[in-house]
Amino acid sequence: MMSFVIGGLQKTSLLDYPGKLSAIVFTQGCNFKCGYCHNPELNKIKTRPLYTVPAILEFLKTRMGKLDGVVITGGETCIQKDLKSFVAEIKGMGFSVKLDTNGSMPEVLEDLLENRLLDYIAMDIKAPLDKYCRITKTNIDTEKIKRSINIIMNSGIEYEFRTTAIKGQLEEKDFIEIGDLISGAKKYYLQKFVPTKILDADFFDKPTFSDMEFGNIVSFLRGKVELISVR
């Protein structure tokens, strides 16, 4: 039996996979504990998955020729033991696959890319490297983050990097360091923090940046990345 823990399914989306009509499969469990996490119900692996792998695959078979792609998001997708097998099943149906990741497991990304199983990667850049452990509340090896960025930028497929902007956690100058980290990247999105569902209740009071501050950050980063946008 495939070891792939599913926490949710969105049957149709026009927003999550650029230019494609997609379904979204949510995985359970994450190796980061970011307080602002917008999918807190997926942070821990529960004893009873909401969906089985066979049920998801059967659903996707009914959408062949109707959907363009499948987004796999989380939680952290790369901690799933049988991620490669699951993606291979989806690719075998003719779908394009977009993977969302926090970049903590570059060896998984490398394996998927070497086997031509991914068509788009979205990686969250949590912070400049010196703030990573504090923001993710883990003892992450930041060399792995750097390696994932390098793998993605040299993958030959479509990709984006993105950062959720929270005042008090990040400062404007931090984005200059992030810009240096991903210098030459195709796309970088600044995401406004909207505290609807979060892992740590203290973040309900945390503001995002103002439009003027976002404008300053965009100005700092022009020339470092091809496209930078606020969403």
Short mmCIF file of C-alpha atoms in Angstrom, two decimals:
data_model
loop_
_atom_site.label_atom_id
_atom_site.label_comp_id
_atom_site.label_asym_id
_atom_site.label_seq_id
_atom_site.Cartn_x
_atom_site.Cartn_y
_atom_site.Cartn_z
CA MET A 1 0.00 0.00 0.00
CA MET A 2 1.29 3.44 -0.91
CA SER A 3 2.46 5.57 2.05
CA PHE A 4 1.04 8.95 1.10
CA VAL A 5 -1.10 10.76 3.67
CA ILE A 6 -3.80 12.96 2.15
CA GLY A 7 -5.48 15.73 4.12
CA GLY A 8 -7.78 17.24 1.55
CA LEU A 9 -8.88 17.64 -2.06
CA GLN A 10 -10.04 20.66 -4.01
CA LYS A 11 -11.63 19.36 -7.17
CA THR A 12 -11.18 22.46 -9.31
CA SER A 13 -8.98 25.54 -9.18
CA LEU A 14 -8.22 28.30 -11.67
CA LEU A 15 -5.73 30.05 -9.38
CA ASP A 16 -3.18 27.61 -7.99
CA TYR A 17 -1.50 26.42 -11.18
CA PRO A 18 -0.69 29.36 -13.47
CA GLY A 19 -2.45 29.01 -16.80
CA LYS A 20 -4.00 25.65 -16.01
CA LEU A 21 -7.28 24.28 -14.70
CA SER A 22 -6.24 21.99 -11.88
CA ALA A 23 -7.23 19.86 -8.93
CA ILE A 24 -5.39 20.33 -5.63
CA VAL A 25 -4.28 17.45 -3.43
CA PHE A 26 -3.32 18.44 0.13
CA THR A 27 -0.86 16.30 2.07
CA GLN A 28 -0.73 15.96 5.85
CA GLY A 29 2.29 16.68 8.00
CA CYS A 30 5.03 19.30 7.93
CA ASN A 31 8.57 19.45 9.27
CA PHE A 32 8.28 23.22 9.88
CA LYS A 33 6.18 24.86 12.60
CA CYS A 34 5.75 28.38 11.24
CA GLY A 35 3.37 30.28 13.49
CA TYR A 36 1.62 31.95 10.56
CA CYS A 37 0.92 28.67 8.72
CA HIS A 38 -2.35 29.08 6.80
CA ASN A 39 -3.07 25.34 6.73
CA PRO A 40 -2.64 24.51 10.44
CA GLU A 41 -4.96 21.51 10.18
CA LEU A 42 -2.37 19.90 7.89
CA ASN A 43 0.66 20.51 10.11
CA LYS A 44 0.43 17.18 11.94
CA ILE A 45 -0.27 13.76 10.47
CA LYS A 46 -3.58 12.46 11.76
CA THR A 47 -4.37 8.82 12.34
CA ARG A 48 -7.22 8.82 9.82
CA PRO A 49 -6.56 10.44 6.44
CA LEU A 50 -9.58 12.18 4.94
CA TYR A 51 -8.97 10.50 1.58
CA THR A 52 -7.27 7.31 0.50
CA VAL A 53 -4.80 7.25 -2.38
CA PRO A 54 -7.00 4.90 -4.47
CA ALA A 55 -9.96 7.25 -4.02
CA ILE A 56 -7.94 10.26 -5.20
CA LEU A 57 -6.57 8.38 -8.18
CA GLU A 58 -10.05 7.16 -9.13
CA PHE A 59 -11.33 10.75 -8.96
CA LEU A 60 -8.48 11.97 -11.16
CA LYS A 61 -9.24 9.28 -13.74
CA THR A 62 -12.70 10.83 -14.12
CA ARG A 63 -11.06 14.22 -14.82
CA MET A 64 -8.72 13.06 -17.58
CA GLY A 65 -9.22 15.37 -20.55
CA LYS A 66 -11.11 17.85 -18.35
CA LEU A 67 -8.36 19.13 -16.07
CA ASP A 68 -4.92 20.26 -17.23
CA GLY A 69 -2.97 19.61 -14.08
CA VAL A 70 -2.74 18.58 -10.44
CA VAL A 71 -1.24 20.67 -7.65
CA ILE A 72 0.31 18.78 -4.74
CA THR A 73 0.61 20.96 -1.68
CA GLY A 74 0.61 20.61 2.09
CA GLY A 75 1.76 20.44 4.74
CA GLU A 76 5.16 19.67 3.31
CA THR A 77 4.85 17.45 0.28
CA CYS A 78 8.41 16.15 0.25
CA ILE A 79 8.13 14.37 3.60
CA GLN A 80 5.67 11.90 2.06
CA LYS A 81 7.46 8.58 1.69
CA ASP A 82 5.78 7.60 -1.58
CA LEU A 83 5.55 11.03 -3.18
CA LYS A 84 7.45 9.83 -6.25
CA SER A 85 5.08 6.91 -6.84
CA PHE A 86 2.03 9.13 -6.37
CA VAL A 87 3.33 11.73 -8.82
CA ALA A 88 4.22 9.02 -11.33
CA GLU A 89 0.63 7.76 -11.21
CA ILE A 90 -0.67 11.25 -11.94
CA LYS A 91 1.80 11.87 -14.75
CA GLY A 92 0.77 8.53 -16.23
CA MET A 93 -2.74 9.91 -16.61
CA GLY A 94 -1.41 12.80 -18.70
CA PHE A 95 -1.68 15.57 -16.11
CA SER A 96 0.90 18.29 -15.59
CA VAL A 97 2.10 18.38 -11.97
CA LYS A 98 2.86 21.41 -9.82
CA LEU A 99 4.57 20.77 -6.49
CA ASP A 100 4.57 23.17 -3.54
CA THR A 101 7.48 22.79 -1.11
CA ASN A 102 9.41 24.50 1.66
CA GLY A 103 12.68 23.39 0.10
CA SER A 104 13.97 21.47 3.11
CA MET A 105 14.52 18.21 1.19
CA PRO A 106 16.51 18.99 -1.97
CA GLU A 107 17.31 15.32 -2.57
CA VAL A 108 13.59 14.63 -3.12
CA LEU A 109 13.27 17.50 -5.60
CA GLU A 110 16.36 16.32 -7.43
CA ASP A 111 15.01 12.78 -7.77
CA LEU A 112 11.62 13.94 -9.05
CA LEU A 113 13.24 16.27 -11.56
CA GLU A 114 15.72 13.66 -12.79
CA ASN A 115 12.76 11.39 -13.50
CA ARG A 116 10.89 14.21 -15.29
CA LEU A 117 7.93 13.99 -12.96
CA LEU A 118 7.41 17.71 -12.31
CA ASP A 119 6.27 20.55 -14.55
CA TYR A 120 6.17 23.44 -12.06
CA ILE A 121 7.63 24.03 -8.59
CA ALA A 122 6.60 26.69 -6.07
CA MET A 123 8.99 27.10 -3.15
CA ASP A 124 8.38 29.18 -0.05
CA ILE A 125 11.33 31.31 1.01
CA LYS A 126 10.59 31.83 4.69
CA ALA A 127 13.26 34.41 5.47
CA PRO A 128 16.91 35.30 4.99
CA LEU A 129 18.96 32.29 6.04
CA ASP A 130 19.99 33.66 9.44
CA LYS A 131 16.31 33.87 10.50
CA TYR A 132 15.19 30.49 9.19
CA CYS A 133 15.44 28.47 12.40
CA ARG A 134 13.58 31.09 14.44
CA ILE A 135 10.73 31.50 11.96
CA THR A 136 10.28 27.80 11.16
CA LYS A 137 10.83 26.78 14.81
CA THR A 138 13.10 23.96 13.65
CA ASN A 139 16.82 23.33 13.47
CA ILE A 140 16.86 23.43 9.67
CA ASP A 141 20.13 23.09 7.79
CA THR A 142 20.00 26.23 5.63
CA GLU A 143 22.47 24.72 3.17
CA LYS A 144 19.55 22.50 2.11
CA ILE A 145 17.47 25.61 1.42
CA LYS A 146 20.26 27.03 -0.75
CA ARG A 147 20.62 23.72 -2.55
CA SER A 148 16.89 23.53 -3.29
CA ILE A 149 16.93 27.06 -4.70
CA ASN A 150 19.84 26.14 -6.97
CA ILE A 151 18.18 22.89 -8.10
CA ILE A 152 14.91 24.66 -8.90
CA MET A 153 16.55 27.56 -10.77
CA ASN A 154 18.51 25.12 -12.92
CA SER A 155 15.68 22.63 -13.41
CA GLY A 156 14.56 23.79 -16.85
CA ILE A 157 10.89 23.81 -15.76
CA GLU A 158 8.60 26.62 -14.67
CA TYR A 159 8.95 27.73 -11.06
CA GLU A 160 8.28 30.50 -8.57
CA PHE A 161 9.56 31.57 -5.19
CA ARG A 162 7.32 33.30 -2.65
CA THR A 163 7.50 34.85 0.80
CA THR A 164 4.68 35.61 3.22
CA ALA A 165 5.37 39.12 4.52
CA ILE A 166 4.71 39.69 8.24
CA LYS A 167 5.90 42.81 10.06
CA GLY A 168 7.84 42.10 13.23
CA GLN A 169 9.03 38.83 11.76
CA LEU A 170 10.65 40.30 8.66
CA GLU A 171 11.98 43.78 7.94
CA GLU A 172 12.27 45.52 4.61
CA LYS A 173 16.03 44.94 4.53
CA ASP A 174 15.49 41.18 4.91
CA PHE A 175 14.05 41.10 1.42
CA ILE A 176 17.32 42.43 0.02
CA GLU A 177 19.04 39.35 1.45
CA ILE A 178 16.31 37.10 0.03
CA GLY A 179 16.77 38.83 -3.33
CA ASP A 180 20.48 38.02 -3.23
CA LEU A 181 19.63 34.41 -2.34
CA ILE A 182 17.42 33.99 -5.44
CA SER A 183 19.22 36.44 -7.72
CA GLY A 184 18.38 35.71 -11.35
CA ALA A 185 15.14 33.88 -10.54
CA LYS A 186 12.21 34.04 -12.96
CA LYS A 187 9.38 34.83 -10.52
CA TYR A 188 9.17 36.03 -6.93
CA TYR A 189 5.89 36.77 -5.18
CA LEU A 190 5.40 38.74 -1.98
CA GLN A 191 2.33 37.39 -0.22
CA LYS A 192 0.26 39.60 2.03
CA PHE A 193 -0.33 38.00 5.41
CA VAL A 194 -4.04 37.54 6.14
CA PRO A 195 -4.58 35.90 9.58
CA THR A 196 -7.62 33.72 8.99
CA LYS A 197 -6.35 30.25 9.95
CA ILE A 198 -2.98 30.12 11.71
CA LEU A 199 -0.93 27.68 13.77
CA ASP A 200 0.01 30.15 16.53
CA ALA A 201 -2.80 32.37 17.88
CA ASP A 202 -0.29 35.16 18.60
CA PHE A 203 -0.18 35.83 14.88
CA PHE A 204 -3.78 37.06 14.78
CA ASP A 205 -2.39 40.45 15.85
CA LYS A 206 0.50 40.51 13.37
CA PRO A 207 0.15 42.96 10.47
CA THR A 208 1.43 42.62 6.94
CA PHE A 209 3.35 45.41 5.23
CA SER A 210 1.65 48.53 3.92
CA ASP A 211 1.27 49.16 0.19
CA MET A 212 4.03 51.76 0.44
CA GLU A 213 6.35 49.31 2.16
CA PHE A 214 5.60 46.64 -0.43
CA GLY A 215 6.41 49.25 -3.08
CA ASN A 216 9.77 49.87 -1.44
CA ILE A 217 10.54 46.14 -1.34
CA VAL A 218 9.63 45.75 -5.02
CA SER A 219 11.98 48.65 -5.83
CA PHE A 220 14.81 47.01 -3.85
CA LEU A 221 14.42 43.78 -5.78
CA ARG A 222 14.05 45.09 -9.32
CA GLY A 223 16.92 43.76 -11.36
CA LYS A 224 17.49 40.82 -9.03
CA VAL A 225 14.55 38.78 -10.35
CA GLU A 226 12.79 38.82 -13.71
CA LEU A 227 9.27 39.25 -12.30
CA ILE A 228 8.32 40.44 -8.83
CA SER A 229 4.72 40.90 -7.76
CA VAL A 230 2.58 41.35 -4.64
CA ARG A 231 -0.42 39.11 -4.11
#
